[in-house]
Tab-separated table of C-alpha atoms and ligand atoms in Angstrom:
chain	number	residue	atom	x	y	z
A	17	UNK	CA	96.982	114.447	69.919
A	18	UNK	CA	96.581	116.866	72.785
A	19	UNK	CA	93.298	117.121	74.695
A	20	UNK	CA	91.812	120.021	76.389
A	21	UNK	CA	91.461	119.045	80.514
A	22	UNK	CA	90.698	122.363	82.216
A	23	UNK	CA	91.918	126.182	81.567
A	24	UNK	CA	95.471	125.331	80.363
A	25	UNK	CA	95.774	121.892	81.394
A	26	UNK	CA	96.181	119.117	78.425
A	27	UNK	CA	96.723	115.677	77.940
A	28	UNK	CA	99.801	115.074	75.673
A	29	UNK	CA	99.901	111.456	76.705
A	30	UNK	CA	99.968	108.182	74.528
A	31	UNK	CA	96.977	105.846	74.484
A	32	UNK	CA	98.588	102.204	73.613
A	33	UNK	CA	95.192	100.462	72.519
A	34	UNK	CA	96.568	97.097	71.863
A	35	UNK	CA	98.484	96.406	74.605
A	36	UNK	CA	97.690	92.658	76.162
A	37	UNK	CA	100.309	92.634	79.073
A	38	UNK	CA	102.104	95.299	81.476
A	39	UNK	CA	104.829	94.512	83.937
A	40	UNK	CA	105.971	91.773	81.727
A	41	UNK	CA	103.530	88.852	81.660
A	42	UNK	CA	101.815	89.898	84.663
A	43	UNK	CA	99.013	92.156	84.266
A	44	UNK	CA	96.922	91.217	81.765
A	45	UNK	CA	95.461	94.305	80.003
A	46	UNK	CA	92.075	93.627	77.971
A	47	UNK	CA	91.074	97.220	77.394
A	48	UNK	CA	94.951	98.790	76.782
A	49	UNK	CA	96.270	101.099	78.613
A	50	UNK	CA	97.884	104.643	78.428
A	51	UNK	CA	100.500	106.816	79.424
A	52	UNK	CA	98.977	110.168	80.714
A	53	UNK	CA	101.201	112.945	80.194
A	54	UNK	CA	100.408	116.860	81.038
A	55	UNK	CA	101.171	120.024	79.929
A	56	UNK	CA	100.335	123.399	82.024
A	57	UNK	CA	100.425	126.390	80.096
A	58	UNK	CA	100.592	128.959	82.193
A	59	UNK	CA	103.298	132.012	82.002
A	60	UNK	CA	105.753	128.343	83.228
A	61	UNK	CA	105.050	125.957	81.163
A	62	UNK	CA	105.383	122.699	83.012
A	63	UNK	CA	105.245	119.216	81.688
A	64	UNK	CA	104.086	116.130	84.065
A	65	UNK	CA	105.740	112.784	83.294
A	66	UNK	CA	105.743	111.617	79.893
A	67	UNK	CA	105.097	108.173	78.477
A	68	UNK	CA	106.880	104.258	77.849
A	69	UNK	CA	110.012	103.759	76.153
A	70	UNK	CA	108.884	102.827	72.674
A	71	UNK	CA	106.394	105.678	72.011
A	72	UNK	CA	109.570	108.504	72.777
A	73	UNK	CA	109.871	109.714	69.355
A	74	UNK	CA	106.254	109.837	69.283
A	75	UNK	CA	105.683	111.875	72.256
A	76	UNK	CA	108.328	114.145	71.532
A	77	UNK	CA	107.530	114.714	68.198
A	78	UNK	CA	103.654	115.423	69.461
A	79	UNK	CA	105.070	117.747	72.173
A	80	UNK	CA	107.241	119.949	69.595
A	81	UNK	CA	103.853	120.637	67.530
A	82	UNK	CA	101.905	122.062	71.007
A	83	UNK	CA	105.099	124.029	71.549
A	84	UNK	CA	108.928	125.321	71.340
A	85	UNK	CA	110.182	122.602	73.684
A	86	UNK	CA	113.083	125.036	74.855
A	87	UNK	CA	110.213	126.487	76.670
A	88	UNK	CA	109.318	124.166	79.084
A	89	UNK	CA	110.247	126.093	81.904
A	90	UNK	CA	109.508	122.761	84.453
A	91	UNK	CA	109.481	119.048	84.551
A	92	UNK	CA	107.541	116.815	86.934
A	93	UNK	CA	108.501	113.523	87.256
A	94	UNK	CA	105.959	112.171	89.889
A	95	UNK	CA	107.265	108.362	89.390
A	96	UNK	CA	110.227	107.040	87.855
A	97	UNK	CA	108.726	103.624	86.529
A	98	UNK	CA	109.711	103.400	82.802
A	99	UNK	CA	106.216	103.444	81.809
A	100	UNK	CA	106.062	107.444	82.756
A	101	UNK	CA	109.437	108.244	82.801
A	102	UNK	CA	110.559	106.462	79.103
A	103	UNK	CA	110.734	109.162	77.065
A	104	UNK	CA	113.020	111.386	79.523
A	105	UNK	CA	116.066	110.659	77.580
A	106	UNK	CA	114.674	111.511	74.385
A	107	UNK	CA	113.170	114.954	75.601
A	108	UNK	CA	116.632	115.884	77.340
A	109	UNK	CA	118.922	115.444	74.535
A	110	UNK	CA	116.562	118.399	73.100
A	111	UNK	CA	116.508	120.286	76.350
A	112	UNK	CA	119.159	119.022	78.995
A	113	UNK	CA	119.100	121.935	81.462
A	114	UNK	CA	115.087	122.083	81.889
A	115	UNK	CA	115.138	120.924	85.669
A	116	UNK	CA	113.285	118.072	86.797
A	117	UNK	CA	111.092	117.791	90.119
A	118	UNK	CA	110.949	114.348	91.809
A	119	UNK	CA	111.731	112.790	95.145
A	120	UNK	CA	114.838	111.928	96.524
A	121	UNK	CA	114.188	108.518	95.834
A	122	UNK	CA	112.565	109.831	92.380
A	123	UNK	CA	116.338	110.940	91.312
A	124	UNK	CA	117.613	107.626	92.645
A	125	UNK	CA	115.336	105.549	90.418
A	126	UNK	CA	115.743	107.980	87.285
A	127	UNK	CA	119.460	107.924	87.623
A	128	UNK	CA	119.363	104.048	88.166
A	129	UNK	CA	117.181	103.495	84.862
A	130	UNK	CA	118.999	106.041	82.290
A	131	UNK	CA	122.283	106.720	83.832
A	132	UNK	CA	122.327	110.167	83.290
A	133	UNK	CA	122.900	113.448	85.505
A	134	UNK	CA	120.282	115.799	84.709
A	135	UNK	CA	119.204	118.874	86.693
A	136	UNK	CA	116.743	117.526	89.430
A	137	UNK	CA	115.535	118.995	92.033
A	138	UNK	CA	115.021	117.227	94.845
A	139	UNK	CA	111.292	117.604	96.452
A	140	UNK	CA	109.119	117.102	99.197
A	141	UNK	CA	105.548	117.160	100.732
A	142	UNK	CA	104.649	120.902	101.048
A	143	UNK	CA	107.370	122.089	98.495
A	144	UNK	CA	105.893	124.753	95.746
A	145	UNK	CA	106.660	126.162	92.699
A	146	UNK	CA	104.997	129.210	91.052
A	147	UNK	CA	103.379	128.842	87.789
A	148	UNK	CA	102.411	132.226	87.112
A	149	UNK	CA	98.381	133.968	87.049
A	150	UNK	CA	98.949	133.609	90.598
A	151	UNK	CA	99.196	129.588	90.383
A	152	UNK	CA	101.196	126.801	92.056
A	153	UNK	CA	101.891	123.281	91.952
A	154	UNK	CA	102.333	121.567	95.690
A	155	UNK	CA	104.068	118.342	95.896
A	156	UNK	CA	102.816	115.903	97.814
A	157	UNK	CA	105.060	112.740	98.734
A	158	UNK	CA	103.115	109.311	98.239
A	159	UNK	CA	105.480	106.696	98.765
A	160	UNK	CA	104.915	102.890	97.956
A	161	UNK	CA	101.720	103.752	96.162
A	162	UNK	CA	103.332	102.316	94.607
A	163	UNK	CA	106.909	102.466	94.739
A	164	UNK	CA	109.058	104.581	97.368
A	165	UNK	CA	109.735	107.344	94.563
A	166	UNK	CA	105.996	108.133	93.849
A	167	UNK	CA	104.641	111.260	94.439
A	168	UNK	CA	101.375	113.855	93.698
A	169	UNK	CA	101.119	117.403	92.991
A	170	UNK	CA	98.055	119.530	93.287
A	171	UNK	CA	97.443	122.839	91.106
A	172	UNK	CA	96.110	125.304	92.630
A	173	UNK	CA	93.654	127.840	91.322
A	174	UNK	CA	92.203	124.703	89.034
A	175	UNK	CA	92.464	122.523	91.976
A	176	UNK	CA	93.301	119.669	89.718
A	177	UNK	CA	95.539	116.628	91.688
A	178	UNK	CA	97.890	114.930	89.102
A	179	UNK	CA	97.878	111.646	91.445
A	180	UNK	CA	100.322	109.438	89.406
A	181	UNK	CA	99.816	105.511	88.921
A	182	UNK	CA	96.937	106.118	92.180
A	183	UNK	CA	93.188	106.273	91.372
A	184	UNK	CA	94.262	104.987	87.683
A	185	UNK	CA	93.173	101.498	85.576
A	186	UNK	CA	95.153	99.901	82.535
A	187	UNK	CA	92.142	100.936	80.297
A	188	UNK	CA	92.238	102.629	76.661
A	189	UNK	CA	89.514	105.140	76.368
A	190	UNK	CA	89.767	108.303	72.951
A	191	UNK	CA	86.827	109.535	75.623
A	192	UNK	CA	89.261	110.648	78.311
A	193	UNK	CA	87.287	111.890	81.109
A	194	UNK	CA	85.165	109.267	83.603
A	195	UNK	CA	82.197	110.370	82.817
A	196	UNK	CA	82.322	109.797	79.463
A	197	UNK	CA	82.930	105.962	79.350
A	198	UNK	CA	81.500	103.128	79.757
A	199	UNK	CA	81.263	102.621	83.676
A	200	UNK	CA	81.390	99.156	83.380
A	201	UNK	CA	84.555	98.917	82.003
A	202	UNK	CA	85.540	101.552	83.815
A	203	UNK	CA	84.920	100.422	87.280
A	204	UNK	CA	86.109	96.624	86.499
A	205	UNK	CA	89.495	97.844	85.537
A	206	UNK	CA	89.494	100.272	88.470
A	207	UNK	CA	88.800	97.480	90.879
A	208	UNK	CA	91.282	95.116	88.897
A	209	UNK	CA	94.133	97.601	89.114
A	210	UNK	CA	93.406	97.990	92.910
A	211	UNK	CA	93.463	94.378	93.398
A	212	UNK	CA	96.952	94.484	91.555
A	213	UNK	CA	99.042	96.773	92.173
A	214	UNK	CA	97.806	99.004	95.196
A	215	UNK	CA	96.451	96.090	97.416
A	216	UNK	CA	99.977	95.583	99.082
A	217	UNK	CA	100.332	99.210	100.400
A	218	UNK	CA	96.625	99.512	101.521
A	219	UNK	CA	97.860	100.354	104.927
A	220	UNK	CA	99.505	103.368	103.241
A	221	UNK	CA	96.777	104.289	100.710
A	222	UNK	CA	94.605	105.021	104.457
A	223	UNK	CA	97.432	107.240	105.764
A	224	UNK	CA	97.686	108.960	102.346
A	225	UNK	CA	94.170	109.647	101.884
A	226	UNK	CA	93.593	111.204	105.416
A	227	UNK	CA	97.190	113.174	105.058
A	228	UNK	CA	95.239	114.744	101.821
A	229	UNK	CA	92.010	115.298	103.780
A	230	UNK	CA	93.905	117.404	106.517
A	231	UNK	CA	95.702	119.542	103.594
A	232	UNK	CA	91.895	120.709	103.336
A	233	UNK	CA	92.386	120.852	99.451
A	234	UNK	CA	89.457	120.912	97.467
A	235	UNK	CA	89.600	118.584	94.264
A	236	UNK	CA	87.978	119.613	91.175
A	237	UNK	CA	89.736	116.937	89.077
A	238	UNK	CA	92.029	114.021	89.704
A	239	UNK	CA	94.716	113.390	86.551
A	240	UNK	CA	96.097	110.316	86.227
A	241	UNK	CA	99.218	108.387	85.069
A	242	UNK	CA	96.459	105.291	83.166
A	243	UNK	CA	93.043	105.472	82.103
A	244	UNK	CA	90.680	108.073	82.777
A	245	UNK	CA	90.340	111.996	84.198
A	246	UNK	CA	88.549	111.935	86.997
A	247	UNK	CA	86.561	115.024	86.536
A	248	UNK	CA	82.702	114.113	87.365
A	249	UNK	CA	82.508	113.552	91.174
A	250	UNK	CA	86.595	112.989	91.521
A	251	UNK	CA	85.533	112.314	95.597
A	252	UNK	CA	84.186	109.321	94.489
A	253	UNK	CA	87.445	107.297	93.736
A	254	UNK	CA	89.110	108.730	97.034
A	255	UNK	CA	85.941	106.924	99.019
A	256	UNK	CA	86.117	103.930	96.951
A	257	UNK	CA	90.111	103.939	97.956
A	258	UNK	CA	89.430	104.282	101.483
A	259	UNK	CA	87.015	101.289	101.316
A	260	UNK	CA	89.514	99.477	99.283
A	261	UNK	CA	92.238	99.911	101.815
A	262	UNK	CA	90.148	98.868	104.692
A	263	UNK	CA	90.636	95.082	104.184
A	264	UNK	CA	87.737	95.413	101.422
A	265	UNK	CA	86.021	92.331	100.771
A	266	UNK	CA	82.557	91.480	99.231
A	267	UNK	CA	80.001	88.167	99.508
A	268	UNK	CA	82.022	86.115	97.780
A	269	UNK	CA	83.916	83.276	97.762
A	270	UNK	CA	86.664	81.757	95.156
A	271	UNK	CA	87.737	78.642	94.373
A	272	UNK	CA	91.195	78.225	92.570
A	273	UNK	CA	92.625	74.799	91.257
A	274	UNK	CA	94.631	73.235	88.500
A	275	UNK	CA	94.748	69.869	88.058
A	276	UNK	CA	96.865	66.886	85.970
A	277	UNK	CA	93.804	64.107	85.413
A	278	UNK	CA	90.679	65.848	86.656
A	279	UNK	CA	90.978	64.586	90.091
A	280	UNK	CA	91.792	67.937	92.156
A	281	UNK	CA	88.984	69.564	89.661
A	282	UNK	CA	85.966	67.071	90.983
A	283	UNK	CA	86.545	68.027	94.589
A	284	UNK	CA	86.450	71.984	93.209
A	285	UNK	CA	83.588	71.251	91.640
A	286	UNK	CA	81.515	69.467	94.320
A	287	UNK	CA	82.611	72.086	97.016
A	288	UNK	CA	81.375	74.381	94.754
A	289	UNK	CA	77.929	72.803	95.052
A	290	UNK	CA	78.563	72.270	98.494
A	291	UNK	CA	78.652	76.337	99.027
A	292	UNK	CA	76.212	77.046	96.732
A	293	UNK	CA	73.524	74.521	98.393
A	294	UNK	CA	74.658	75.647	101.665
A	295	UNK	CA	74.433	79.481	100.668
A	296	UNK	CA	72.722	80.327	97.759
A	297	UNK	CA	72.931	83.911	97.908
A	298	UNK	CA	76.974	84.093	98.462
A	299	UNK	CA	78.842	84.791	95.094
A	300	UNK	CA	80.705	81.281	94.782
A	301	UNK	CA	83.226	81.530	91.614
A	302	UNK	CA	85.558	78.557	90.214
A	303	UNK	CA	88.822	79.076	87.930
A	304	UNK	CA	91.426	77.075	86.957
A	305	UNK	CA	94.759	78.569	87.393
A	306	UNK	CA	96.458	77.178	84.257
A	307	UNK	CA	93.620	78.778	82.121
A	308	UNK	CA	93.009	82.286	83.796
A	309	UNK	CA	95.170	84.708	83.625
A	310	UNK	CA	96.765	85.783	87.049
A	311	UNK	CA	95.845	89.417	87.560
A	312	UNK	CA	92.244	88.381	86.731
A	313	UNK	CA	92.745	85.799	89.930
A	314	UNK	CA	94.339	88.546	91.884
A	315	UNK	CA	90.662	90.825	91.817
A	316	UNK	CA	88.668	87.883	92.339
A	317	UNK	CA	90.564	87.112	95.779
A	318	UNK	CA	90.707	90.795	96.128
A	319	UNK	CA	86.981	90.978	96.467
A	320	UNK	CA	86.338	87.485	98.006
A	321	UNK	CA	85.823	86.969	101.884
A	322	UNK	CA	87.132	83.238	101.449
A	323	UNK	CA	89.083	81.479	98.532
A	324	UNK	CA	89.976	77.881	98.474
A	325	UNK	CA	93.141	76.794	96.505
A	326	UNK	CA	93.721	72.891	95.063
A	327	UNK	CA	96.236	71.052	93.234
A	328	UNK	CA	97.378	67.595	93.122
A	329	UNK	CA	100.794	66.458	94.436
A	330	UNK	CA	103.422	66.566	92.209
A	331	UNK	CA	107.263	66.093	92.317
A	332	UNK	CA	106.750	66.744	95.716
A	333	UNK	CA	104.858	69.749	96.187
A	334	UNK	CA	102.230	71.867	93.741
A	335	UNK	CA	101.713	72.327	90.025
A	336	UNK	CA	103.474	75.659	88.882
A	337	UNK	CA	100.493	77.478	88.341
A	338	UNK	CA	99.624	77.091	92.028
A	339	UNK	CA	102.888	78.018	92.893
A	340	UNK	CA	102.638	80.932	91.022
A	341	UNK	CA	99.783	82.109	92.676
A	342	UNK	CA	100.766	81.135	96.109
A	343	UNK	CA	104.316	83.528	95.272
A	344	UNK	CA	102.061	86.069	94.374
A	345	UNK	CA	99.564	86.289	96.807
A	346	UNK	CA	102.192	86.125	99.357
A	347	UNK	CA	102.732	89.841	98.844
A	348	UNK	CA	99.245	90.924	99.039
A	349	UNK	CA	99.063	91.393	103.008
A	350	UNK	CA	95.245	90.573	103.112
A	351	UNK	CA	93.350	91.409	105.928
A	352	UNK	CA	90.079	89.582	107.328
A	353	UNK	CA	90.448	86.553	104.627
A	354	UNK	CA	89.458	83.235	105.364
A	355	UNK	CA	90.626	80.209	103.398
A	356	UNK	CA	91.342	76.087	102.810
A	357	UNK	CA	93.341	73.865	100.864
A	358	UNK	CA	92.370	70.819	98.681
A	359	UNK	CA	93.609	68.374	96.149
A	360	UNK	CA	94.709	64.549	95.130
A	361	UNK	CA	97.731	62.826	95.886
A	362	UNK	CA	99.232	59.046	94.590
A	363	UNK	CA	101.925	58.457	97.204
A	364	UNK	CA	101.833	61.330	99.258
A	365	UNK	CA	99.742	64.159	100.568
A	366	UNK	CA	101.921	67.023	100.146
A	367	UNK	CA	99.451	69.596	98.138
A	368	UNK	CA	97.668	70.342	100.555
A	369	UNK	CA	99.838	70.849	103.529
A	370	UNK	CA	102.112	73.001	100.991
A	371	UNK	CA	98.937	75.306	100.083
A	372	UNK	CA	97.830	75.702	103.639
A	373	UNK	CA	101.045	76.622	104.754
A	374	UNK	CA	101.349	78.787	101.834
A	375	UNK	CA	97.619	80.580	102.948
A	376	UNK	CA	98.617	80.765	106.714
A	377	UNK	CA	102.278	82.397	105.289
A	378	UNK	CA	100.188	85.129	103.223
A	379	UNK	CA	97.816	86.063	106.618
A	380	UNK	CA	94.668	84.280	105.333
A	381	UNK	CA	92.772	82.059	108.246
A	382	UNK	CA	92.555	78.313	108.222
A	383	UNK	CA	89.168	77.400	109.206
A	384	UNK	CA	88.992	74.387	108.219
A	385	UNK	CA	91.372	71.017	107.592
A	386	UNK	CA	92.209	70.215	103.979
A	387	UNK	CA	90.226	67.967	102.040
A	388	UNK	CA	92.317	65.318	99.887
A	389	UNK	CA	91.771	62.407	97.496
A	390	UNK	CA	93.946	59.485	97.078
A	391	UNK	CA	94.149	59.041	93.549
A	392	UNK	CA	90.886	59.457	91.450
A	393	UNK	CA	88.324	60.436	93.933
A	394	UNK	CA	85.122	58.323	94.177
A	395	UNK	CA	81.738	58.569	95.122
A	396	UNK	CA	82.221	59.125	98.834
A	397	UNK	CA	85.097	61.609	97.839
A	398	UNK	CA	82.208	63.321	96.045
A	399	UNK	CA	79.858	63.504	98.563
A	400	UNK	CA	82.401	64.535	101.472
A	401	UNK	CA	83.474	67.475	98.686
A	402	UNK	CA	79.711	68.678	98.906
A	403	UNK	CA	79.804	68.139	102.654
A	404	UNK	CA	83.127	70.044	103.371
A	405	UNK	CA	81.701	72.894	100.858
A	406	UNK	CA	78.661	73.219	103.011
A	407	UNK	CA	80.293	73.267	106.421
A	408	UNK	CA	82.847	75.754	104.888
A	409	UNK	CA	80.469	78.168	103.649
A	410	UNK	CA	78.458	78.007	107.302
A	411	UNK	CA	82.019	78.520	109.093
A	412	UNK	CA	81.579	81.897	106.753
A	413	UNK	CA	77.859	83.400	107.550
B	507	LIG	FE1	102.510	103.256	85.922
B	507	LIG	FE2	104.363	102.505	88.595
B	507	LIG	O1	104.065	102.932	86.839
């Protein structure tokens, strides 16, 4: 169903309401998620990515109702991830010659994913094209937010900024526009998307955002790849990005475990008292890795100024949901993160040393030594769990 954004802009996108994953098994998706596609109808009539793989026939089918396909005078491909790009090959069998604006890289990953030779036309920051009534789109490179092939482009005259997978959030919403929904949900899958996928290329996002600032555009509305419109105060997800890139971090502190017989679990939970008695104000969380999912671990480090990660010794090293989460964190390049290790061992103390190496690997600081248990720990194993939580949350004031 197509929705009215501004003047001659519409949605034409999918909204997949029961999706539970993205990227595989990675990102776990509460609220769904959608695939923004837009149509400007102005003398060119340009179309802006279009939506995943399955929902093709869909889309197209949707898209011949609005219009006579044959004429779409432009396509945009901003990003060539399958989740915008999916139903290209659909669309082209109906309209092969229509040419389509990406990156260099864009025409490298489109080419690489459908294997065909359409007519793209290679783009770059500053580039234009006319839309007619005195209109243009400017394309604005963005690479690796997220991927080297992503880009933006800004209409003019509505001043809207079609901004790809950036400012977006896996969230399902028939109420389109942010000021519509519920903020709550809003915000949390904002942050949680953040946390996910931009976090690595923070460094970037800050380069990106003041690049836009010197193009001394003004921004009536910010359009999306997921989730919401930005249309109420769009500024205020551009701050919130420039906070999020600068090594963001709130009063709080996580502690992540998994463990085989409860042993790696009492020292969580007694540093956890430890912190709290210690600190009563800071934001002290617990999870266990083997029943969270991982994306929902990834915003709660995201937003903590310390974590603390545990797991008994096994076959050597960790259990596999810590080593999970020590792969994945790896990649975050955190800034300004402070962190320990914990756990039980039979035989050997190898947990621990694995975890803190793992921490130290992914830029976090050490400031204190790990805390272990030989076998089941006991009362003074309890109390020096308390103890270490204390003197780990004053290393943090
Ligand atoms: Fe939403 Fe990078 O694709």
């Amino acid at each position: 169903m197509k929705k009215h954004i501004k003047n001659n802009v519409y949605w034409v996108g999918k909204n997949h309401w029961d999706l539970r994953h993205f990227h595989g098994s990675e990102f776990s998706t509460d609220k769904g998620s959608s695939y923004n596609s837009y149509l400007i109808k102005e003398e060119k009539i340009v179309l802006i990515d279009t939506v995943y793989q399955p929902f093709s026939s869909e889309f197209v089918h949707n898209l011949a109702k609005e219009l006579d396909i044959n004429k779409i005078d432009y396509i945009v491909a901003n990003h060539g991830e399958p989740d915008h790009s999916g139903a290209l090959p659909e669309l082209m069998k109906l309209i092969p010659n229509t040419p389509i604006y990406c990156t260099e890289n864009g025409i490298k990953s489109l080419k690489g994913h459908y294997h065909e030779d359409w007519n793209f036309v290679p783009v770059k920051t500053g580039d234009r094209i006319s839309v007619g009534n005195g209109k243009e789109l400017i394309f604005i490179q963005a690479a690796m937010i997220h991927w080297p092939d992503s880009m933006f482009c800004f209409l003019t005259g509505d001043h809207i900024l079609f901004s790809n997978d950036a400012f977006g959030q896996h969230y399902c919403s028939e109420l389109l526009f942010n000021d519509l929904v519920d903020q709550g949900e809003l915000w949390s899958e904002t942050y949680k998307y953040y946390a996910n996928i931009v976090q690595p290329f923070s460094h970037l996002v800050a380069r990106k955002l003041e690049e836009i600032i010197q193009m001394n555009i003004s921004i009536d509305c910010i359009c999306t790849s997921h989730g919401i419109v930005w249309r109420d105060n769009p500024m205020q997800i551009v701050n919130k990005y420039a906070e999020f890139a600068n090594a963001y971090q709130e009063n709080q502190i996580t502690i992540i475990y998994d463990t085989m017989y409860g042993g790696t679990q009492t020292i969580a939970e007694n540093i956890v008292k430890g912190i709290s008695e210690a600190d009563p104000l800071v934001n002290v969380k617990l999870f266990s890795a083997s029943s969270s999912e991982i994306s929902d671990l990834m915003l709660e480090i995201f937003k903590s100024k310390a974590i603390m990660i545990g797991s008994p010794t096994v076959h050597n090293g960790v259990l596999y949901t810590i080593a999970g989460l020590m792969e994945f964190i790896s990649g975050m390049k955190y800034r300004n993160k402070k962190a320990a290790a914990f756990g039980c061992y039979g035989w050997h103390d190898v947990s621990t040393k694995t975890i803190e190496k793992g921490l130290k690997e992914a830029g976090f600081e050490i400031v204190m030594p790990p805390i272990s248990a030989n076998w089941k720990p006991d009362e003074n194993v309890v109390s020096n769990s308390v103890e270490y939580g204390k003197q780990f949350a004053g290393l943090l004031k």
